[in-house]
Amino acid sequence: MTRYETVIGLEVHAQLKTKSKIFCACSTQFGADPNENVCPVCSGMPGVLPVLNRKVVEYAAKMGLAIDCEINRKSVFARKNYFYPDLPKGYQTSQFELPICEHGHVDIVTGKGPKRIGVTRIHMEEDAGKNIHSAHDNASFVDLNRACVPLIEIVSEPDMRSAEEAVAYLKAIRSILVYLDICDGNMEEGSFRCDANVSVRPFGQEAFGTRAELKNLNSFKHVQKAIDYEVERQIDLVEDGEAVVQETRLYDANKGTTHSMRGKEEAHDYRYFPCPDLVPLVLEEAWLDQWKSELPELPKAREQRFISQYGLSADASEVLTSERDMAEYFEAAVAAFNEPKKIANWLMTDILRELNQTGGRAADLKLTPQNLATLVRLVEQGAISAKSAKDILPELLETGAEPEALVKAKGLVQISDTSALEADVDAVLAENPKELADYRAGKTKLMGFFVGQIMRRTKGQANPAVVNQLLAEKLK
Ligand code: ADP
Ligand code: MG
Ligand code: ZN
């Protein structure tokens, strides 16, 4: 048992899904040619003036409302000064002393139960450009397409006590952003990024230990592994009587380790000051009322509704609502065939497995929710066996074929019609008088033999449940 407690605080950067950048009219389109989406404002030409994008304010405030923040009616943009080639202005326009949102919280659930994680603040800022180092050209290039793309930074309180809690918090934040439709939440592509501040302290000690800030965490798995490694490293240091130094450390996904990127001595003094080019932002009550009224149903609320409305278990409900498109897929399928638990079952087993393997999303599935509903209906109505349904699922997922057409083409239609099967049952009994006599004399195990013969006669198309029922009646 470790004598140390882990303390974690997270800084999340979410790229907002606006059409244009935060301070100019350039497009935020991903995948454009280098420097295609650039103007004098976002390339930092002298003499230009920024104009704040109203959508950015709306999205930042909506995130604040969604996680119960106080929304500051007045907030201020500030310059964060540092030099780097991908930052042509020489400062990042951000918010510092008066951010747009403060004092929110997010509720998470882990193996240890429910817990509330504090959110210190949310502020708006611009992204930087990108340096591209080319060995081929023996040169470095700067692409400013991403410069001035809007971000919100969501800073948590140091409230998390394990990597598991950190990941649960991140998943909750990501899910809310995606539900609000203000961020696409793609960690690999970097539209949802996170830095983890990690420290350890002996249990019972009130003062926090010195923290390291971990960067380069571009999947939930990396967050988990980087924190676990870092905690071990810090505990080893403390146990050896050495000090943890405050520094920024990079996670190396190949090695599963962290290494120092820059120490406190090299840490920037950002010389923050209010941006003289942007007046303080004052929010009108009417805007806030409007934004509040536009908030969609959020993941936690939907999770509760799935439990009460569809009778799903808490686990199923959580799995099906954490991704917005999965929740919508489920509801579309249920609308087409009202068997929520059966549909949930298919989604949580075979289909989720497929999505995990391909890294795909519910919204990209070729099997439409309506077609999944049809498949479930065919099984429920006895038109095909559950086994046949499982057998054709891979093809349905791959091709998007209509289940009914595929079932026909493959000759999987079950015979469930009692009058049609009765003839087969009678024939089998008539063909096997000895077995029939033995059965009647008490060898009831022969039931399986009769079922087998009937299945053979019908080339496996008889509905076994109906066959069993018919046989039971005839053999009485
Ligand atoms: P900075 O400006 O250097 O990033 P902040 O005070 O804004 O520092 O803190 C950044 C993050 O670090 C916050 O999420 C906060 O909760 C977390 N944090 C602060 N102190 C600690 C600590 N001792 N251990 C773990 N996390 C911490
Ligand atoms: Mg920081
Ligand atoms: Zn521009």
Coordinates of C-alpha atoms and ligand atoms in Angstrom, one line a residue:
M1 CA 0.0 0.0 0.0
T2 CA 1.4 3.3 -1.0
R3 CA 1.8 6.0 1.6
Y4 CA 1.3 8.7 -1.0
E5 CA -1.7 10.5 -2.4
T6 CA -1.8 11.6 -6.0
V7 CA -3.0 15.1 -6.8
I8 CA -4.0 16.1 -10.4
G9 CA -5.3 19.2 -12.0
L10 CA -6.1 19.4 -15.8
E11 CA -5.9 22.1 -18.4
V12 CA -8.0 21.3 -21.4
H13 CA -7.8 23.2 -24.7
A14 CA -10.8 22.7 -26.9
Q15 CA -10.9 24.1 -30.5
L16 CA -14.2 25.7 -31.2
K17 CA -16.2 24.7 -34.2
T18 CA -16.7 28.2 -35.6
K19 CA -16.5 28.9 -39.4
S20 CA -14.1 31.8 -39.0
K21 CA -11.2 32.6 -36.7
I22 CA -11.5 34.4 -33.4
F23 CA -10.3 37.9 -34.4
C24 CA -10.5 37.9 -38.2
A25 CA -12.8 36.6 -41.0
C26 CA -10.3 33.8 -42.2
S27 CA -11.7 30.3 -42.5
T28 CA -10.9 27.7 -39.8
Q29 CA -11.2 24.9 -42.4
F30 CA -8.9 22.0 -41.6
G31 CA -6.7 20.6 -44.4
A32 CA -6.3 23.8 -46.5
D33 CA -3.0 24.4 -48.3
P34 CA -0.4 26.0 -46.0
N35 CA -1.1 29.7 -45.4
E36 CA -4.2 29.6 -47.5
N37 CA -6.4 30.9 -44.6
V38 CA -4.3 33.9 -43.6
C39 CA -4.8 37.6 -43.6
P40 CA -3.0 40.6 -42.1
V41 CA -4.7 40.2 -38.7
C42 CA -3.8 36.6 -38.1
S43 CA -0.3 36.9 -39.6
G44 CA 0.4 39.7 -37.1
M45 CA 1.0 42.6 -39.5
P46 CA 1.6 45.9 -37.8
G47 CA -1.3 48.3 -37.5
V48 CA -4.2 45.9 -37.8
L49 CA -7.0 45.6 -35.3
P50 CA -8.7 42.4 -34.0
V51 CA -12.5 42.1 -34.2
L52 CA -13.9 39.5 -31.7
N53 CA -16.0 36.7 -33.2
R54 CA -19.4 36.7 -31.5
K55 CA -19.8 32.9 -31.9
V56 CA -16.7 32.3 -29.8
V57 CA -18.2 34.2 -27.0
E58 CA -21.5 32.3 -27.3
Y59 CA -19.7 28.9 -27.3
A60 CA -17.5 29.8 -24.3
A61 CA -20.5 31.0 -22.4
K62 CA -22.5 27.9 -23.3
M63 CA -19.7 25.6 -22.0
G64 CA -19.7 27.7 -18.8
L65 CA -23.5 27.4 -18.5
A66 CA -23.3 23.6 -19.1
I67 CA -20.9 23.0 -16.2
D68 CA -22.5 25.4 -13.8
C69 CA -20.0 28.2 -14.0
E70 CA -20.6 31.8 -13.0
I71 CA -20.5 33.8 -16.2
N72 CA -18.7 37.0 -15.8
R73 CA -20.8 39.9 -17.3
K74 CA -17.5 41.6 -17.9
S75 CA -14.4 39.9 -19.0
V76 CA -11.0 41.1 -20.4
F77 CA -8.6 39.9 -23.1
A78 CA -5.0 39.9 -22.2
R79 CA -1.7 39.6 -24.0
K80 CA 0.5 36.6 -23.1
N81 CA 3.9 37.6 -24.4
Y82 CA 6.4 35.1 -25.7
F83 CA 8.5 34.6 -28.8
Y84 CA 8.1 31.7 -31.1
P85 CA 8.1 31.6 -34.9
D86 CA 4.5 30.2 -35.1
L87 CA 3.3 33.3 -33.1
P88 CA 3.9 36.2 -35.5
K89 CA 2.4 38.9 -33.1
G90 CA 4.9 38.0 -30.3
Y91 CA 2.0 37.5 -28.0
Q92 CA -1.1 35.2 -27.7
T93 CA -4.3 37.0 -27.1
S94 CA -5.9 35.2 -24.2
Q95 CA -7.7 36.0 -21.0
F96 CA -6.0 36.2 -17.6
E97 CA -7.4 38.2 -14.7
L98 CA -11.0 38.3 -15.8
P99 CA -11.9 35.2 -17.8
I100 CA -15.4 34.7 -19.2
C101 CA -16.4 31.8 -16.8
E102 CA -15.4 30.8 -13.3
H103 CA -16.2 28.4 -10.5
G104 CA -17.9 25.5 -12.3
H105 CA -17.9 21.8 -11.7
V106 CA -18.3 18.5 -13.4
D107 CA -19.6 15.3 -11.8
I108 CA -17.8 12.1 -12.5
V109 CA -18.2 8.4 -11.5
T110 CA -15.4 6.0 -11.1
G111 CA -14.9 2.6 -9.4
K112 CA -14.9 4.6 -6.1
G113 CA -18.3 6.1 -6.8
P114 CA -19.5 9.6 -7.7
K115 CA -17.3 12.7 -7.2
R116 CA -17.5 16.4 -8.0
I117 CA -14.5 18.0 -9.7
G118 CA -14.2 21.8 -9.5
V119 CA -13.5 23.9 -12.6
T120 CA -11.5 27.0 -11.8
R121 CA -12.1 28.9 -15.0
I122 CA -12.8 28.9 -18.7
H123 CA -11.2 31.5 -20.9
M124 CA -11.1 32.3 -24.6
E125 CA -7.9 32.5 -26.6
E126 CA -6.4 32.1 -30.0
D127 CA -4.3 29.1 -31.2
A128 CA -0.8 29.5 -32.6
G129 CA 0.4 28.5 -36.1
K130 CA 2.4 25.4 -36.8
N131 CA 6.1 25.0 -37.5
I132 CA 6.9 22.3 -40.1
H133 CA 10.5 21.0 -40.1
S134 CA 11.5 19.4 -43.4
A135 CA 14.6 17.2 -43.5
H136 CA 14.2 17.0 -47.2
D137 CA 14.4 20.8 -47.8
N138 CA 16.8 21.2 -44.8
A139 CA 14.5 24.0 -43.8
S140 CA 11.6 24.9 -41.4
F141 CA 8.3 26.4 -42.6
V142 CA 5.6 28.2 -40.8
D143 CA 2.0 27.5 -41.5
L144 CA -0.3 30.2 -40.1
N145 CA -3.7 28.5 -41.0
R146 CA -4.2 27.6 -37.4
A147 CA -3.0 31.0 -36.0
C148 CA -6.0 32.8 -34.5
V149 CA -8.3 29.7 -34.5
P150 CA -10.5 30.0 -31.4
L151 CA -9.9 27.9 -28.3
I152 CA -11.3 27.7 -24.9
E153 CA -9.1 26.6 -22.1
I154 CA -10.9 24.8 -19.2
V155 CA -8.8 24.7 -16.1
S156 CA -9.7 22.3 -13.3
E157 CA -9.1 22.6 -9.6
P158 CA -6.4 20.1 -8.3
D159 CA -9.3 17.8 -7.3
M160 CA -8.4 14.5 -8.9
R161 CA -6.7 11.8 -6.9
S162 CA -6.0 9.1 -9.6
A163 CA -5.4 8.7 -13.3
E164 CA -8.8 7.0 -13.4
E165 CA -10.5 10.2 -12.1
A166 CA -8.5 12.3 -14.5
V167 CA -9.7 10.2 -17.5
A168 CA -13.3 10.2 -16.2
Y169 CA -13.2 14.0 -15.9
L170 CA -11.7 14.4 -19.4
K171 CA -14.3 12.1 -20.9
A172 CA -17.1 14.1 -19.2
I173 CA -15.7 17.4 -20.5
R174 CA -15.3 16.0 -24.0
S175 CA -18.7 14.6 -24.0
I176 CA -20.3 17.9 -22.9
L177 CA -18.4 19.8 -25.6
V178 CA -19.6 17.4 -28.3
Y179 CA -23.2 17.5 -27.0
L180 CA -23.0 21.3 -27.2
D181 CA -21.8 20.9 -30.8
I182 CA -19.0 23.5 -30.1
C183 CA -16.0 21.2 -30.5
D184 CA -15.5 18.0 -32.4
G185 CA -13.5 16.4 -29.5
N186 CA -10.9 14.8 -31.7
M187 CA -7.9 14.1 -29.5
E188 CA -5.7 12.6 -32.3
E189 CA -6.1 15.6 -34.5
G190 CA -5.6 17.9 -31.6
S191 CA -9.0 19.7 -31.5
F192 CA -9.3 18.4 -27.9
R193 CA -5.9 18.6 -26.0
C194 CA -5.0 18.3 -22.4
D195 CA -2.1 19.0 -20.1
A196 CA -1.9 17.2 -16.8
N197 CA -0.5 18.7 -13.6
V198 CA 0.6 16.0 -11.3
S199 CA 2.0 15.9 -7.8
V200 CA 2.2 13.5 -4.8
R201 CA 2.0 14.1 -1.0
P202 CA 2.1 11.8 2.0
F203 CA -1.5 10.9 3.1
G204 CA -2.6 13.2 5.8
Q205 CA -0.4 16.1 4.6
E206 CA -2.4 19.2 3.7
A207 CA 0.1 21.1 1.6
F208 CA 0.4 20.0 -2.0
G209 CA 3.6 18.6 -3.3
T210 CA 5.6 20.2 -6.2
R211 CA 3.9 19.5 -9.5
A212 CA 5.1 18.6 -12.9
E213 CA 3.1 19.5 -16.0
L214 CA 2.7 16.7 -18.5
K215 CA 2.3 17.5 -22.2
N216 CA 1.8 15.5 -25.4
L217 CA -1.1 13.5 -24.2
N218 CA -3.1 12.7 -27.3
S219 CA -5.4 9.9 -26.2
F220 CA -7.1 8.9 -23.0
K221 CA -4.8 5.9 -22.8
H222 CA -1.7 8.2 -22.9
V223 CA -3.2 10.4 -20.2
Q224 CA -3.7 7.3 -18.0
K225 CA -0.2 5.9 -18.7
A226 CA 1.6 9.2 -18.4
I227 CA 0.1 10.0 -15.0
D228 CA 0.7 6.5 -13.7
Y229 CA 4.4 6.7 -14.8
E230 CA 4.8 10.2 -13.4
V231 CA 3.3 9.3 -10.0
E232 CA 5.7 6.3 -9.7
R233 CA 8.6 8.6 -10.7
Q234 CA 7.7 11.2 -8.1
I235 CA 7.2 8.7 -5.3
D236 CA 10.6 7.1 -6.0
L237 CA 12.2 10.6 -5.8
V238 CA 10.5 11.4 -2.6
E239 CA 11.4 8.0 -1.1
D240 CA 15.0 8.5 -2.0
G241 CA 15.0 11.9 -0.2
E242 CA 15.2 13.8 -3.4
A243 CA 13.0 16.8 -4.4
V244 CA 10.5 16.9 -7.3
V245 CA 11.2 19.9 -9.4
Q246 CA 8.5 22.0 -10.9
E247 CA 8.9 21.6 -14.7
T248 CA 7.2 20.7 -17.9
R249 CA 7.6 17.1 -19.0
L250 CA 6.8 15.5 -22.3
Y251 CA 5.2 12.1 -22.5
D252 CA 6.9 9.6 -24.8
A253 CA 4.2 7.2 -26.0
N254 CA 6.7 4.7 -27.4
K255 CA 8.6 4.3 -24.1
G256 CA 5.6 5.0 -21.8
T257 CA 7.8 7.5 -19.9
T258 CA 8.0 11.3 -19.3
H259 CA 11.1 13.4 -19.7
S260 CA 11.9 17.0 -18.8
M261 CA 11.1 19.5 -21.5
R262 CA 11.9 22.7 -19.7
G263 CA 12.5 23.5 -16.0
K264 CA 11.2 26.4 -13.9
E265 CA 14.3 28.4 -14.8
E266 CA 13.4 28.3 -18.4
A267 CA 9.7 28.9 -17.7
H268 CA 8.3 32.0 -19.5
D269 CA 7.5 35.2 -17.7
Y270 CA 4.5 36.0 -19.9
R271 CA 4.2 39.6 -18.7
Y272 CA 0.4 39.5 -19.1
F273 CA -1.4 42.8 -19.5
P274 CA -4.9 43.7 -20.7
C275 CA -5.0 43.9 -24.5
P276 CA -5.3 47.6 -25.5
D277 CA -6.7 46.6 -28.9
L278 CA -9.8 44.9 -27.5
V279 CA -12.3 46.7 -25.2
P280 CA -13.6 44.7 -22.2
L281 CA -16.3 42.2 -23.2
V282 CA -19.6 43.0 -21.6
L283 CA -22.4 40.4 -21.9
E284 CA -26.0 41.4 -22.2
E285 CA -28.5 39.5 -20.1
A286 CA -30.6 38.9 -23.2
W287 CA -27.8 37.0 -24.9
L288 CA -27.3 34.8 -21.8
D289 CA -31.0 34.1 -21.7
Q290 CA -31.0 33.2 -25.3
W291 CA -27.9 30.9 -24.9
K292 CA -29.4 29.2 -21.9
S293 CA -32.6 28.5 -23.8
E294 CA -30.5 26.9 -26.6
L295 CA -28.6 24.4 -24.4
P296 CA -29.4 20.9 -25.6
E297 CA -30.0 17.9 -23.3
L298 CA -26.6 17.2 -21.8
P299 CA -25.0 13.8 -21.3
K300 CA -25.9 13.3 -17.6
A301 CA -29.5 14.3 -18.2
R302 CA -29.8 12.0 -21.2
E303 CA -28.2 9.2 -19.1
Q304 CA -31.0 9.6 -16.5
R305 CA -33.7 9.7 -19.2
F306 CA -32.4 6.5 -20.8
I307 CA -32.8 4.8 -17.5
S308 CA -36.3 6.0 -16.8
Q309 CA -37.7 6.1 -20.3
Y310 CA -36.2 2.9 -21.7
G311 CA -35.5 0.9 -18.6
L312 CA -31.8 0.5 -19.3
S313 CA -29.3 -0.3 -16.6
A314 CA -27.1 2.5 -15.3
D315 CA -24.1 0.9 -17.1
A316 CA -25.8 0.6 -20.4
S317 CA -27.2 4.1 -20.2
E318 CA -23.8 5.5 -19.5
V319 CA -22.1 3.7 -22.4
L320 CA -24.9 4.7 -24.8
T321 CA -25.0 8.4 -23.8
S322 CA -21.3 9.3 -23.4
E323 CA -21.0 9.7 -27.2
R324 CA -23.7 11.9 -28.6
D325 CA -23.9 10.2 -32.0
M326 CA -24.2 6.8 -30.3
A327 CA -27.1 8.1 -28.2
E328 CA -28.8 9.4 -31.3
Y329 CA -28.2 6.2 -33.1
F330 CA -29.8 4.3 -30.3
E331 CA -32.9 6.5 -30.2
A332 CA -33.3 6.4 -33.9
A333 CA -33.2 2.6 -33.8
V334 CA -35.7 2.5 -30.9
A335 CA -38.0 4.8 -32.8
A336 CA -38.0 2.3 -35.7
F337 CA -38.6 -0.8 -33.5
N338 CA -39.6 -0.3 -29.8
E339 CA -37.4 -2.9 -28.1
P340 CA -34.9 -0.6 -26.2
K341 CA -33.2 -3.3 -24.2
K342 CA -32.7 -5.6 -27.2
I343 CA -31.3 -2.8 -29.3
A344 CA -29.1 -1.6 -26.4
N345 CA -27.7 -5.2 -26.2
W346 CA -26.7 -5.3 -29.9
L347 CA -25.1 -1.9 -29.6
M348 CA -23.2 -2.6 -26.5
T349 CA -21.8 -6.0 -27.7
D350 CA -21.2 -6.7 -31.4
I351 CA -21.5 -3.1 -32.6
L352 CA -19.4 -1.5 -30.0
R353 CA -16.7 -4.2 -30.5
E354 CA -16.7 -3.3 -34.2
L355 CA -16.4 0.4 -33.5
N356 CA -13.6 -0.2 -31.0
Q357 CA -11.7 -2.3 -33.6
T358 CA -12.1 0.1 -36.4
G359 CA -11.8 3.3 -34.3
G360 CA -15.0 4.4 -36.1
R361 CA -18.0 6.3 -34.7
A362 CA -21.6 5.4 -34.5
A363 CA -22.4 8.2 -37.0
D364 CA -20.2 6.6 -39.6
L365 CA -21.8 3.1 -39.4
K366 CA -23.0 1.8 -42.7
L367 CA -25.7 -0.2 -40.9
T368 CA -28.3 2.5 -40.4
P369 CA -30.3 2.6 -37.1
Q370 CA -33.4 1.6 -39.1
N371 CA -31.7 -1.4 -40.5
L372 CA -30.4 -2.5 -37.0
A373 CA -34.0 -2.1 -35.8
T374 CA -35.2 -4.4 -38.7
L375 CA -32.6 -7.0 -37.8
V376 CA -33.7 -7.0 -34.2
R377 CA -37.3 -7.2 -35.3
L378 CA -36.6 -10.2 -37.6
V379 CA -35.1 -12.1 -34.6
E380 CA -37.9 -11.1 -32.2
Q381 CA -40.6 -12.1 -34.7
G382 CA -38.9 -15.4 -35.2
A383 CA -38.2 -14.8 -38.9
I384 CA -34.6 -15.6 -38.4
S385 CA -32.6 -17.2 -35.6
A386 CA -30.5 -15.1 -33.3
K387 CA -27.5 -17.0 -34.6
S388 CA -28.3 -16.1 -38.2
A389 CA -28.6 -12.5 -37.2
K390 CA -25.1 -12.6 -35.6
D391 CA -23.8 -14.3 -38.7
I392 CA -24.9 -11.7 -41.1
L393 CA -24.1 -8.7 -38.9
P394 CA -20.5 -8.3 -40.2
E395 CA -21.8 -8.1 -43.7
L396 CA -24.5 -5.6 -42.8
L397 CA -21.9 -3.5 -41.1
E398 CA -19.5 -3.7 -44.0
T399 CA -21.9 -3.1 -46.9
G400 CA -24.9 -1.4 -45.4
A401 CA -27.2 -3.9 -47.0
E402 CA -30.9 -4.2 -46.2
P403 CA -31.3 -7.0 -43.6
E404 CA -34.5 -8.4 -45.2
A405 CA -32.9 -8.6 -48.6
L406 CA -29.8 -10.2 -47.3
V407 CA -31.8 -12.7 -45.2
K408 CA -33.7 -13.8 -48.3
A409 CA -30.6 -13.9 -50.5
K410 CA -28.9 -16.2 -48.0
G411 CA -32.0 -18.4 -47.4
L412 CA -32.0 -17.7 -43.7
V413 CA -35.7 -17.2 -43.3
Q414 CA -36.9 -19.4 -40.4
I415 CA -40.0 -21.4 -40.7
S416 CA -42.0 -20.4 -37.6
D417 CA -45.4 -21.1 -39.1
T418 CA -46.9 -24.0 -37.0
S419 CA -49.1 -25.4 -39.8
A420 CA -46.1 -25.6 -42.1
L421 CA -43.9 -27.3 -39.5
E422 CA -46.5 -29.7 -38.3
A423 CA -46.2 -31.8 -41.5
D424 CA -42.5 -32.1 -40.9
V425 CA -43.0 -33.1 -37.3
D426 CA -45.6 -35.7 -38.2
A427 CA -43.3 -37.1 -41.0
V428 CA -40.3 -37.4 -38.7
L429 CA -42.4 -39.2 -36.0
A430 CA -43.9 -41.6 -38.7
E431 CA -40.4 -42.4 -40.1
N432 CA -39.0 -43.3 -36.7
P433 CA -41.5 -45.6 -35.0
K434 CA -38.9 -47.4 -32.9
E435 CA -37.6 -44.1 -31.4
L436 CA -41.1 -43.0 -30.9
A437 CA -41.9 -46.2 -28.9
D438 CA -38.7 -45.8 -26.8
Y439 CA -39.6 -42.2 -26.1
R440 CA -43.1 -43.2 -24.9
A441 CA -41.5 -45.9 -22.8
G442 CA -39.6 -43.3 -20.9
K443 CA -36.5 -42.5 -23.0
T444 CA -37.2 -38.8 -23.0
K445 CA -33.7 -38.0 -24.0
L446 CA -34.8 -38.8 -27.6
M447 CA -36.5 -35.4 -27.8
G448 CA -33.1 -34.1 -29.0
F449 CA -33.0 -36.7 -31.7
F450 CA -36.4 -35.7 -33.0
V451 CA -35.5 -32.0 -33.0
G452 CA -32.4 -32.9 -34.9
Q453 CA -34.3 -34.8 -37.6
I454 CA -36.7 -32.0 -38.1
M455 CA -34.0 -29.5 -38.4
R456 CA -32.4 -31.7 -41.0
R457 CA -35.6 -32.1 -42.9
T458 CA -36.1 -28.3 -43.0
K459 CA -32.4 -27.7 -43.9
G460 CA -32.0 -25.9 -40.6
Q461 CA -34.8 -23.3 -41.3
A462 CA -37.2 -24.5 -38.7
N463 CA -37.6 -22.2 -35.8
P464 CA -36.3 -24.5 -32.9
A465 CA -38.6 -22.9 -30.4
V466 CA -41.7 -23.7 -32.5
V467 CA -40.4 -27.3 -33.2
N468 CA -39.9 -27.9 -29.5
Q469 CA -43.4 -26.7 -28.8
L470 CA -45.0 -28.8 -31.5
L471 CA -43.1 -31.9 -30.5
A472 CA -44.0 -31.5 -26.8
E473 CA -47.6 -31.4 -27.8
K474 CA -47.4 -34.4 -30.1
L475 CA -45.5 -36.5 -27.7
K476 CA -47.7 -35.9 -24.7
Ligands
ADP1 P1 0.0 27.6 -14.6 O1 -0.5 28.9 -14.9 O2 1.4 27.4 -14.3 O3 -0.5 26.6 -15.6 P2 -2.1 27.3 -12.6 O4 -2.1 27.8 -11.2 O5 -3.1 27.9 -13.6 O6 -0.7 27.2 -13.2 O7 -2.5 25.7 -12.5 C1 -2.6 24.9 -13.6 C2 -3.2 23.6 -13.2 O8 -2.4 23.0 -12.3 C3 -4.6 23.7 -12.6 O9 -5.4 22.7 -13.2 C4 -4.4 23.3 -11.1 O10 -5.5 22.6 -10.6 C5 -3.2 22.4 -11.2 N1 -2.4 22.4 -10.0 C6 -1.9 23.4 -9.3 N2 -1.1 23.0 -8.3 C7 -1.1 21.7 -8.4 C8 -0.4 20.6 -7.6 N3 0.4 20.9 -6.6 N4 -0.6 19.4 -8.0 C9 -1.3 19.1 -9.1 N5 -2.0 20.0 -9.8 C10 -1.9 21.3 -9.5
MG2 MG -0.3 25.7 -17.3
ZN3 ZN -7.0 36.1 -40.7

